[in-house]
PDB file of C-alpha atoms and ligand atoms in Angstrom:
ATOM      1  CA  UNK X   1      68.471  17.292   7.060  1.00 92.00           C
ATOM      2  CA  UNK X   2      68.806  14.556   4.818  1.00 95.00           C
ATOM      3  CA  UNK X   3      66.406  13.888   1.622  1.00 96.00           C
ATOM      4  CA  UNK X   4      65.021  10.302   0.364  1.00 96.00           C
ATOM      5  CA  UNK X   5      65.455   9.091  -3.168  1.00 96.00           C
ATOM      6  CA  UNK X   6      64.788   6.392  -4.995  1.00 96.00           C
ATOM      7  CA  UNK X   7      67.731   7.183  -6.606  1.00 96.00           C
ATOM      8  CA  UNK X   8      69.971   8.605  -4.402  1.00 95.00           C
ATOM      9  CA  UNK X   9      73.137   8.865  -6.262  1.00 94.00           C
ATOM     10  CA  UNK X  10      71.261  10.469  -9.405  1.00 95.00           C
ATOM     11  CA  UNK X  11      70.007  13.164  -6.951  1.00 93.00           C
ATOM     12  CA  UNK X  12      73.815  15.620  -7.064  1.00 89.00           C
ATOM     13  CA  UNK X  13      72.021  18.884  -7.456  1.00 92.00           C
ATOM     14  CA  UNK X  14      69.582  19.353  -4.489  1.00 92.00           C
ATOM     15  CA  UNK X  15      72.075  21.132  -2.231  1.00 92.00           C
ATOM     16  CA  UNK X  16      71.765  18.174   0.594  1.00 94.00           C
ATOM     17  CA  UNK X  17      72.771  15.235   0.936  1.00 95.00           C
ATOM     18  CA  UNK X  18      70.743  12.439  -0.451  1.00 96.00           C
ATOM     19  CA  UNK X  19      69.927   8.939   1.027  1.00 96.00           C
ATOM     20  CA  UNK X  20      67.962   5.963  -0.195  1.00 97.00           C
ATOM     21  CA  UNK X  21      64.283   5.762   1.682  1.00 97.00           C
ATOM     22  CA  UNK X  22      65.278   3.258   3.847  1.00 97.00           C
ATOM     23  CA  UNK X  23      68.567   5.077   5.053  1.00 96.00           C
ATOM     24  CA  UNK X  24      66.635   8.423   5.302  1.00 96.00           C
ATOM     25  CA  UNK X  25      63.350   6.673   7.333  1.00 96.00           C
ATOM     26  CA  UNK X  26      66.305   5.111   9.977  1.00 94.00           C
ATOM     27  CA  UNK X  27      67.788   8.509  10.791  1.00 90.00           C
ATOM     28  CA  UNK X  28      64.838  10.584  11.312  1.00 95.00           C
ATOM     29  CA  UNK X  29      63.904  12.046  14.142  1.00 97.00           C
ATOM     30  CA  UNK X  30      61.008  13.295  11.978  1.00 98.00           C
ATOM     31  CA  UNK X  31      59.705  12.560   8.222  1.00 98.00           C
ATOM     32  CA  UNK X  32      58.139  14.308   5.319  1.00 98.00           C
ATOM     33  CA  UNK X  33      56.271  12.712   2.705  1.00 98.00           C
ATOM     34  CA  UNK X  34      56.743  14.831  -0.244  1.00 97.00           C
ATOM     35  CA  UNK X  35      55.692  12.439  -3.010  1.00 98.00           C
ATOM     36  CA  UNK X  36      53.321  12.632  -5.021  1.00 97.00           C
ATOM     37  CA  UNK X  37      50.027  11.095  -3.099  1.00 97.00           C
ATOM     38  CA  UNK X  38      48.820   8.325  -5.963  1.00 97.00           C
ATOM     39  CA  UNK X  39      51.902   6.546  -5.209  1.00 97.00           C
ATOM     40  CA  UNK X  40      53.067   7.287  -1.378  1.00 98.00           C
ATOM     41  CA  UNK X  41      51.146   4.698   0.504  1.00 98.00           C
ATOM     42  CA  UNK X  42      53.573   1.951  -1.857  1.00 97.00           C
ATOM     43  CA  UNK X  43      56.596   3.878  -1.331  1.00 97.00           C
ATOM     44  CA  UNK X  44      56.381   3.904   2.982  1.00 98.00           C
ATOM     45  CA  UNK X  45      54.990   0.409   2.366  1.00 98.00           C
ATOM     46  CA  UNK X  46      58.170  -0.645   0.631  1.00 97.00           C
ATOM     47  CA  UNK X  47      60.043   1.316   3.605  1.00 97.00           C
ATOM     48  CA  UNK X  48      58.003  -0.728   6.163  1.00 97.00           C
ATOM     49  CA  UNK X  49      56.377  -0.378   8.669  1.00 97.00           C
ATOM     50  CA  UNK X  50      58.971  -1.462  11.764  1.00 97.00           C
ATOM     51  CA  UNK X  51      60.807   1.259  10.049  1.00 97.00           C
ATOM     52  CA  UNK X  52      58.652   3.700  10.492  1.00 97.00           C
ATOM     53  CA  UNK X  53      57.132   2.894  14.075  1.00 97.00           C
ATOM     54  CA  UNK X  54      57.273   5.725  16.267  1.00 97.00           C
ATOM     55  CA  UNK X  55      58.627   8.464  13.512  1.00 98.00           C
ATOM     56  CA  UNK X  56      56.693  11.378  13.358  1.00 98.00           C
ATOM     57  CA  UNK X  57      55.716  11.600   9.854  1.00 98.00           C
ATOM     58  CA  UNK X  58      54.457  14.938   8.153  1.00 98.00           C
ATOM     59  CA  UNK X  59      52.542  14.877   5.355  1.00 98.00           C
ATOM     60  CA  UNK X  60      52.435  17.286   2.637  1.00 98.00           C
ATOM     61  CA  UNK X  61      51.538  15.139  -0.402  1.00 98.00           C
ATOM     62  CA  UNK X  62      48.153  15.096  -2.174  1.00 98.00           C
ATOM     63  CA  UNK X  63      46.936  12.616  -4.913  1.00 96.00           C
ATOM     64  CA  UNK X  64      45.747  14.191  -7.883  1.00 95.00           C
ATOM     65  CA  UNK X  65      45.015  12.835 -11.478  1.00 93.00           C
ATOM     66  CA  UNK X  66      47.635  13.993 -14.015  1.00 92.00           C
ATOM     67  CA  UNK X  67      45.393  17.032 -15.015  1.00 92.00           C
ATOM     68  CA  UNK X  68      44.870  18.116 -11.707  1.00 90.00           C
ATOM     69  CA  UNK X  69      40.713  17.407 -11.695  1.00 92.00           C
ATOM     70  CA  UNK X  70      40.655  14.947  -9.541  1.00 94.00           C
ATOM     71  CA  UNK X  71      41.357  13.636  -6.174  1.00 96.00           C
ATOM     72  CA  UNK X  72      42.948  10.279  -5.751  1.00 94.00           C
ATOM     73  CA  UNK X  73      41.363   9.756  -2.628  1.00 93.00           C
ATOM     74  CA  UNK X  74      38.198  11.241  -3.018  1.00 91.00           C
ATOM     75  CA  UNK X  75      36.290  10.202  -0.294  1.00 93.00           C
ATOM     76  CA  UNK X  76      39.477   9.925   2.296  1.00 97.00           C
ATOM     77  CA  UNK X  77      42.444  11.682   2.050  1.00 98.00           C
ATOM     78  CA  UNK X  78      45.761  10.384   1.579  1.00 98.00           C
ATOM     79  CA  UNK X  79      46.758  11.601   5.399  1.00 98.00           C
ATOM     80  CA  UNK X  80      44.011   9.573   6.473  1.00 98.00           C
ATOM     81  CA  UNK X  81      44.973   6.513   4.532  1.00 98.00           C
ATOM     82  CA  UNK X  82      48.789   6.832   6.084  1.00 98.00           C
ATOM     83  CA  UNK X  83      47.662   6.605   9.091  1.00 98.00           C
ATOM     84  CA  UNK X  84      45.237   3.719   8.525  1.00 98.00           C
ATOM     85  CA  UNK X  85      48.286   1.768   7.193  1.00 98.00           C
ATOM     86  CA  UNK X  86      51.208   2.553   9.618  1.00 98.00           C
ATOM     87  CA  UNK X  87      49.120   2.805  13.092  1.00 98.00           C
ATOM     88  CA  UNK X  88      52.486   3.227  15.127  1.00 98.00           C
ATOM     89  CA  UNK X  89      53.477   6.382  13.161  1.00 98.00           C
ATOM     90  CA  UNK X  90      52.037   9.590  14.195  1.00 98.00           C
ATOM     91  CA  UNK X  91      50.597  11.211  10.741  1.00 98.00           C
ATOM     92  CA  UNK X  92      50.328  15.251  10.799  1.00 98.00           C
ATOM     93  CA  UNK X  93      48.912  17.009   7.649  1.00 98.00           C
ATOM     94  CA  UNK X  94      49.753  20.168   6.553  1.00 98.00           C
ATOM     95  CA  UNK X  95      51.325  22.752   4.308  1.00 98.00           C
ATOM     96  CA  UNK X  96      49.044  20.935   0.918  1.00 98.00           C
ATOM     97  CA  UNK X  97      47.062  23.866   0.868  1.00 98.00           C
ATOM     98  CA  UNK X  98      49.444  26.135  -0.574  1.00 98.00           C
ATOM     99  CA  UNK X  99      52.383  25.764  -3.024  1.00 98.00           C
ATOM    100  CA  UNK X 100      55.962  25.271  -2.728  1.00 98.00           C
ATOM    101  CA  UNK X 101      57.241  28.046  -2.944  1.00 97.00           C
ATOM    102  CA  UNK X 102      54.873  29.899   0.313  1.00 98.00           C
ATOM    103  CA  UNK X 103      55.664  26.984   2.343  1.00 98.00           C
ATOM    104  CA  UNK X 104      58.869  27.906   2.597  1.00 96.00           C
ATOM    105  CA  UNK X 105      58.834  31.741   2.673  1.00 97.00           C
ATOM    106  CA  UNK X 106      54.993  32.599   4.004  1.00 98.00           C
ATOM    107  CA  UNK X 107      56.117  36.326   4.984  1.00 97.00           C
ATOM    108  CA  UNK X 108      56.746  36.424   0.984  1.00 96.00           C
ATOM    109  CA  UNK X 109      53.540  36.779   0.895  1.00 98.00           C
ATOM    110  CA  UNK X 110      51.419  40.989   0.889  1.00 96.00           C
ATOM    111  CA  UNK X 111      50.126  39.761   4.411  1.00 95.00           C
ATOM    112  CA  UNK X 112      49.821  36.320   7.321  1.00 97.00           C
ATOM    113  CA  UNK X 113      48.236  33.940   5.518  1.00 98.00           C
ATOM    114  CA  UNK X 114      47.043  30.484   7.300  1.00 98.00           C
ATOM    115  CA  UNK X 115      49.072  26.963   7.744  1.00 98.00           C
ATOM    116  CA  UNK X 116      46.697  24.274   8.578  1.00 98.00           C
ATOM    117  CA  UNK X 117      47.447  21.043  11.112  1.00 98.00           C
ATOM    118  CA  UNK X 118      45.545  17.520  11.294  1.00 98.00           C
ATOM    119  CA  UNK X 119      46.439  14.730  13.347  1.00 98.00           C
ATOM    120  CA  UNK X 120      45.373  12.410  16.026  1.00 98.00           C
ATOM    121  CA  UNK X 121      48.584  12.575  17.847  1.00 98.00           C
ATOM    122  CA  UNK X 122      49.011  15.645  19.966  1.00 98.00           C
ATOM    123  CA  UNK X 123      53.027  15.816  20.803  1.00 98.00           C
ATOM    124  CA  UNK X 124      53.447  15.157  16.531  1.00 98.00           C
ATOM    125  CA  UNK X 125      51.531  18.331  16.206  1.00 98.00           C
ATOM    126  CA  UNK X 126      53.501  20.085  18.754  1.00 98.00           C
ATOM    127  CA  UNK X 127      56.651  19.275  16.704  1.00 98.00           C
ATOM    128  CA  UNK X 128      55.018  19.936  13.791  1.00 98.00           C
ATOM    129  CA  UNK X 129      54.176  23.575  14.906  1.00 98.00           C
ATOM    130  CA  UNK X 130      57.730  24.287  16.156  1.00 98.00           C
ATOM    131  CA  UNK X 131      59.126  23.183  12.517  1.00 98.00           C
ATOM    132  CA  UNK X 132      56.531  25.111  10.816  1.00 98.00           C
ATOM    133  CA  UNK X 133      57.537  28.031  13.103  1.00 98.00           C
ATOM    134  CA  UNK X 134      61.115  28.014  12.101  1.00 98.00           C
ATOM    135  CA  UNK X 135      59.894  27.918   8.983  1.00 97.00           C
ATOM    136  CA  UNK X 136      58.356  30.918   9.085  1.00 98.00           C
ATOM    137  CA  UNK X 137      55.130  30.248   9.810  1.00 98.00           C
ATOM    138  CA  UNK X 138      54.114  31.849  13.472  1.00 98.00           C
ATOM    139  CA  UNK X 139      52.143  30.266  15.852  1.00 98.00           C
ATOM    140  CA  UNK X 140      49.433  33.082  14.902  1.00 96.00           C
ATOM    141  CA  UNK X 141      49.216  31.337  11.184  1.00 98.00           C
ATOM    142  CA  UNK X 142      48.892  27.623  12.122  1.00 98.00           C
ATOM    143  CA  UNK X 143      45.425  26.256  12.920  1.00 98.00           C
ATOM    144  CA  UNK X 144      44.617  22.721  14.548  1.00 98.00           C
ATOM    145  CA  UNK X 145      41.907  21.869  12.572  1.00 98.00           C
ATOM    146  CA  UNK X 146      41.330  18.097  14.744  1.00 98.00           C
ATOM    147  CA  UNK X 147      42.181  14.827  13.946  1.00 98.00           C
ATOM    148  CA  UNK X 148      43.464  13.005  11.085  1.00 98.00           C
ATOM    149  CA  UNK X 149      40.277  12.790   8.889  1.00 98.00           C
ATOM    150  CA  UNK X 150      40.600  16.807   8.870  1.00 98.00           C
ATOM    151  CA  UNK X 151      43.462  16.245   6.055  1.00 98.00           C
ATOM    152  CA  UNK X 152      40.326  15.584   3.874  1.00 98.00           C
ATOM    153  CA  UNK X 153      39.566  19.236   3.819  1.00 98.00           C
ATOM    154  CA  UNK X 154      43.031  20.057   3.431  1.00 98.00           C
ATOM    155  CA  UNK X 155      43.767  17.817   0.362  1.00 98.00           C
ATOM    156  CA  UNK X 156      39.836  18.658  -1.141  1.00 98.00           C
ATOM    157  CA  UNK X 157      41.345  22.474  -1.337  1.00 98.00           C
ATOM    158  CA  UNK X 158      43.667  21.076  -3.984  1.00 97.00           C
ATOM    159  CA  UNK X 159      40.784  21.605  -6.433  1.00 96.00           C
ATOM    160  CA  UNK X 160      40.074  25.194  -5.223  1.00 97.00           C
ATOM    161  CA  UNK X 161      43.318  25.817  -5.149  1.00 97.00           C
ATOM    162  CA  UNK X 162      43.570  25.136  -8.877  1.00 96.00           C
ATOM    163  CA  UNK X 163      40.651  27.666  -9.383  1.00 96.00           C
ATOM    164  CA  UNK X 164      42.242  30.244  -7.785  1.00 97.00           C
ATOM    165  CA  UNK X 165      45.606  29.875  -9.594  1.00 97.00           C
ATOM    166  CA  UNK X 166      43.658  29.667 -12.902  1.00 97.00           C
ATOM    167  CA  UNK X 167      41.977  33.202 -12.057  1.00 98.00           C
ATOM    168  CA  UNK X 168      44.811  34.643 -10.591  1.00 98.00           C
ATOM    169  CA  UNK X 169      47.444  33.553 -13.335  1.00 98.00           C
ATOM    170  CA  UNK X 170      49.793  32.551 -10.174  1.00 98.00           C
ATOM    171  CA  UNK X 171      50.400  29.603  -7.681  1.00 98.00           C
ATOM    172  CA  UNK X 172      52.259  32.491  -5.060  1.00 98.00           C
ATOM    173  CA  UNK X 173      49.382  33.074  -2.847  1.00 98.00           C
ATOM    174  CA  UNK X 174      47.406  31.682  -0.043  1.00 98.00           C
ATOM    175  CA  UNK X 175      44.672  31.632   2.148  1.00 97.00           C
ATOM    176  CA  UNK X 176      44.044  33.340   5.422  1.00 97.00           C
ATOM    177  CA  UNK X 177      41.196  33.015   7.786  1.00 97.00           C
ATOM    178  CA  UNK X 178      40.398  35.842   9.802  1.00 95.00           C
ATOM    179  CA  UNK X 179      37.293  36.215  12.076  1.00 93.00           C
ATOM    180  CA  UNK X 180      36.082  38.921  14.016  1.00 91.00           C
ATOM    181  CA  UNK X 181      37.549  40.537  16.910  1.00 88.00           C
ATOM    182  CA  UNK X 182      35.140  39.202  19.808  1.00 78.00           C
ATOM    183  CA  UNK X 183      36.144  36.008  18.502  1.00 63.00           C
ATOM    184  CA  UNK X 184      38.877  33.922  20.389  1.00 64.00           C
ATOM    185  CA  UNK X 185      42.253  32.463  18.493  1.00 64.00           C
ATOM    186  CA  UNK X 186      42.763  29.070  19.686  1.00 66.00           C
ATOM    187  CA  UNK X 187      45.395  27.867  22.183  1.00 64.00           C
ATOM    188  CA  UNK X 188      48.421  28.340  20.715  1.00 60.00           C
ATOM    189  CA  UNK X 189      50.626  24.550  20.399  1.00 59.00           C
TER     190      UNK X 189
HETATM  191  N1  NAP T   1      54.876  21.218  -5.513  1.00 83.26           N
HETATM  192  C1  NAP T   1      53.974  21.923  -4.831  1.00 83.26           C
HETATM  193  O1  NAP T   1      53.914  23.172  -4.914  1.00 83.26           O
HETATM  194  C2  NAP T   1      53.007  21.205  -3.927  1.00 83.26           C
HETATM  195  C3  NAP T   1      52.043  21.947  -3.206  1.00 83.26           C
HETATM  196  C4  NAP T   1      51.161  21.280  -2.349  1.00 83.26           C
HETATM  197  C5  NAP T   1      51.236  19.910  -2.221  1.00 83.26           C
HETATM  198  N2  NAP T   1      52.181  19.220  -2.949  1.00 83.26           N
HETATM  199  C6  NAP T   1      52.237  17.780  -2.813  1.00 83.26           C
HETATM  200  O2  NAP T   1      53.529  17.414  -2.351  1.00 83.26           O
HETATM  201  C7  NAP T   1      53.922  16.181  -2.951  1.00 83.26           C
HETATM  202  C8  NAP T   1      55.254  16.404  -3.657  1.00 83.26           C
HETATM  203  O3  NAP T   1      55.094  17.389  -4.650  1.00 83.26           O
HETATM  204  P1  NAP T   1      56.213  17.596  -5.774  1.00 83.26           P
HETATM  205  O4  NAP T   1      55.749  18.683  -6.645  1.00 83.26           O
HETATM  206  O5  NAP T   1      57.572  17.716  -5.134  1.00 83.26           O
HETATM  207  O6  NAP T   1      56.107  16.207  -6.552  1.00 83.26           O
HETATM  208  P2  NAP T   1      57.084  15.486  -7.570  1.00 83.26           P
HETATM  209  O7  NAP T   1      58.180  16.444  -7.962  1.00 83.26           O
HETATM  210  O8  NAP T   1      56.248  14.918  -8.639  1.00 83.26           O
HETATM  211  O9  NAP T   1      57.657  14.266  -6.733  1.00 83.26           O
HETATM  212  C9  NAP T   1      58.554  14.434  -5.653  1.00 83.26           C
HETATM  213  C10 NAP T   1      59.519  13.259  -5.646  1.00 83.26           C
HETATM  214  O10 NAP T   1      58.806  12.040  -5.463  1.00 83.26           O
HETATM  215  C11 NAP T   1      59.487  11.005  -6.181  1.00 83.26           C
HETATM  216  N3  NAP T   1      58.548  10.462  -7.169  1.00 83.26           N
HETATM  217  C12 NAP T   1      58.032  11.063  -8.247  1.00 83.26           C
HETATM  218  N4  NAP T   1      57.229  10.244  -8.948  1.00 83.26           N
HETATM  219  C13 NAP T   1      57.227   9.085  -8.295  1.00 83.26           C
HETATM  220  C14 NAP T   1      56.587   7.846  -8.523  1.00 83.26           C
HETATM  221  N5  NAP T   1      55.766   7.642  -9.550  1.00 83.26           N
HETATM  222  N6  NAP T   1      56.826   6.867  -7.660  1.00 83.26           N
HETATM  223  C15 NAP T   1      57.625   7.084  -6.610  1.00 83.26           C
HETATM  224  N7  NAP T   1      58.281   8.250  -6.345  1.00 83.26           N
HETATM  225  C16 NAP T   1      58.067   9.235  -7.176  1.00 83.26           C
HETATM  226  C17 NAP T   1      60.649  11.627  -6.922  1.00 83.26           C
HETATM  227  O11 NAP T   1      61.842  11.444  -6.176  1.00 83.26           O
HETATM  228  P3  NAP T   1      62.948  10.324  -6.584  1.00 83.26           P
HETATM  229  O12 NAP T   1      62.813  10.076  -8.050  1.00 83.26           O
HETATM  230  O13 NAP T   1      64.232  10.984  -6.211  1.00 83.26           O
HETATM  231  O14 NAP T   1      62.631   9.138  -5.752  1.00 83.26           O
HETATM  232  C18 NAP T   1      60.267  13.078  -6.956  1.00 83.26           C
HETATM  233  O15 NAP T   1      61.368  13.959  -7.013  1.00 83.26           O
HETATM  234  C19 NAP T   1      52.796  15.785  -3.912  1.00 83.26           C
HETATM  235  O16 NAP T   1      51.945  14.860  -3.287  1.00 83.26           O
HETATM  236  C20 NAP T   1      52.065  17.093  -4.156  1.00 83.26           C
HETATM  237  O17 NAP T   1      50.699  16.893  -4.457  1.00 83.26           O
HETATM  238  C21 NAP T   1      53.068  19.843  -3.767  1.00 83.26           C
END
């Protein structure tokens, strides 16, 4: 794994080794935007686009106002906007509806909680859901939600999500959606 800085050699700490964007877009066999979502449309722009043709890219960011209240996309989403600008890279969003810290360790969590997926490329969300799996996240928690414009629901939690922090005095939880028995999962990816 290697992580993208714009300043790589400032970045000693992380525990991996750290390349500029443009180094870290021309190895991947998959990327994550982890940025934060006012500013990452500029920052793949000033990768390129070339550079970014046919890489998988996962999206994770959202774009929020400094205190949190509101969305910088507010009647898109950011994934959608990604995808609108770099048409030869696959966009999947997920993993924005939840903090840091339970994307990484979900079984942290009392019980299965719920990772969502939204893209309009079908093998990206197949490699999407095996990362996510070895992440921790089974099959049985990620949910196709449909195509790109999806990541609008995901990133409009944001706000909710906020709420729920504020009540519960923590960012360590998540969602889970659960249905009744008669009801069918879908297909496994
Ligand atoms: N943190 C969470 O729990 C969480 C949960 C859900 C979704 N998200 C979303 O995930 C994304 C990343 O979250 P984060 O908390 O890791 O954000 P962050 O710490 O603010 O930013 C991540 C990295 O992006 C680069 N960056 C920061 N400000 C920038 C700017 N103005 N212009 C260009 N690059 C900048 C920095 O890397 P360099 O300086 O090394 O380039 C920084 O280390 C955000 O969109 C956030 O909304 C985060």
């Amino acid at each position: 794994m290697l992580l993208g800085s714009r300043q790589p050699k400032e970045r000693t700490d992380l525990g991996l080794p750290v390349a500029s964007l443009n180094e870290t877009a021309a190895h991947a066999e998959v990327l994550v935007n982890a940025t934060p979502g006012t500013v990452s449309v500029e920052l793949l722009h000033s990768i390129g686009a070339p550079a970014l043709a046919g890489t998988p890219l996962i999206d994770v960011g959202v774009g929020l106002s400094d205190d949190f209240t509101e969305l910088s996309h507010p009647n898109s989403s950011l994934g959608e906007q990604i995808q609108e600008a770099f048409p030869l890279t696959p966009v999947v969003k997920t993993l924005c509806t939840m903090d840091s810290t339970v994307m990484i360790a979900p079984a942290g969590l009392d019980g299965p909680s719920t990772v969502f997926l939204s893209g309009d490329d079908a093998e990206a969300k197949r490699t999407t859901g095996r990362l996510l799996t070895d992440l921790g996240w089974p099959p049985s928690s990620q949910l196709d939600i449909g195509g790109i414009t999806t990541a609008r629901g995901q990133e409009h939690f944001a706000l909710l999500f906020m709420g729920i922090a504020g009540g519960l005095g923590s960012h360590t939880f998540n969602i889970n959606v659960v249905t009744r028995p008669s009801v069918q999962s879908p297909p496994s990816m």
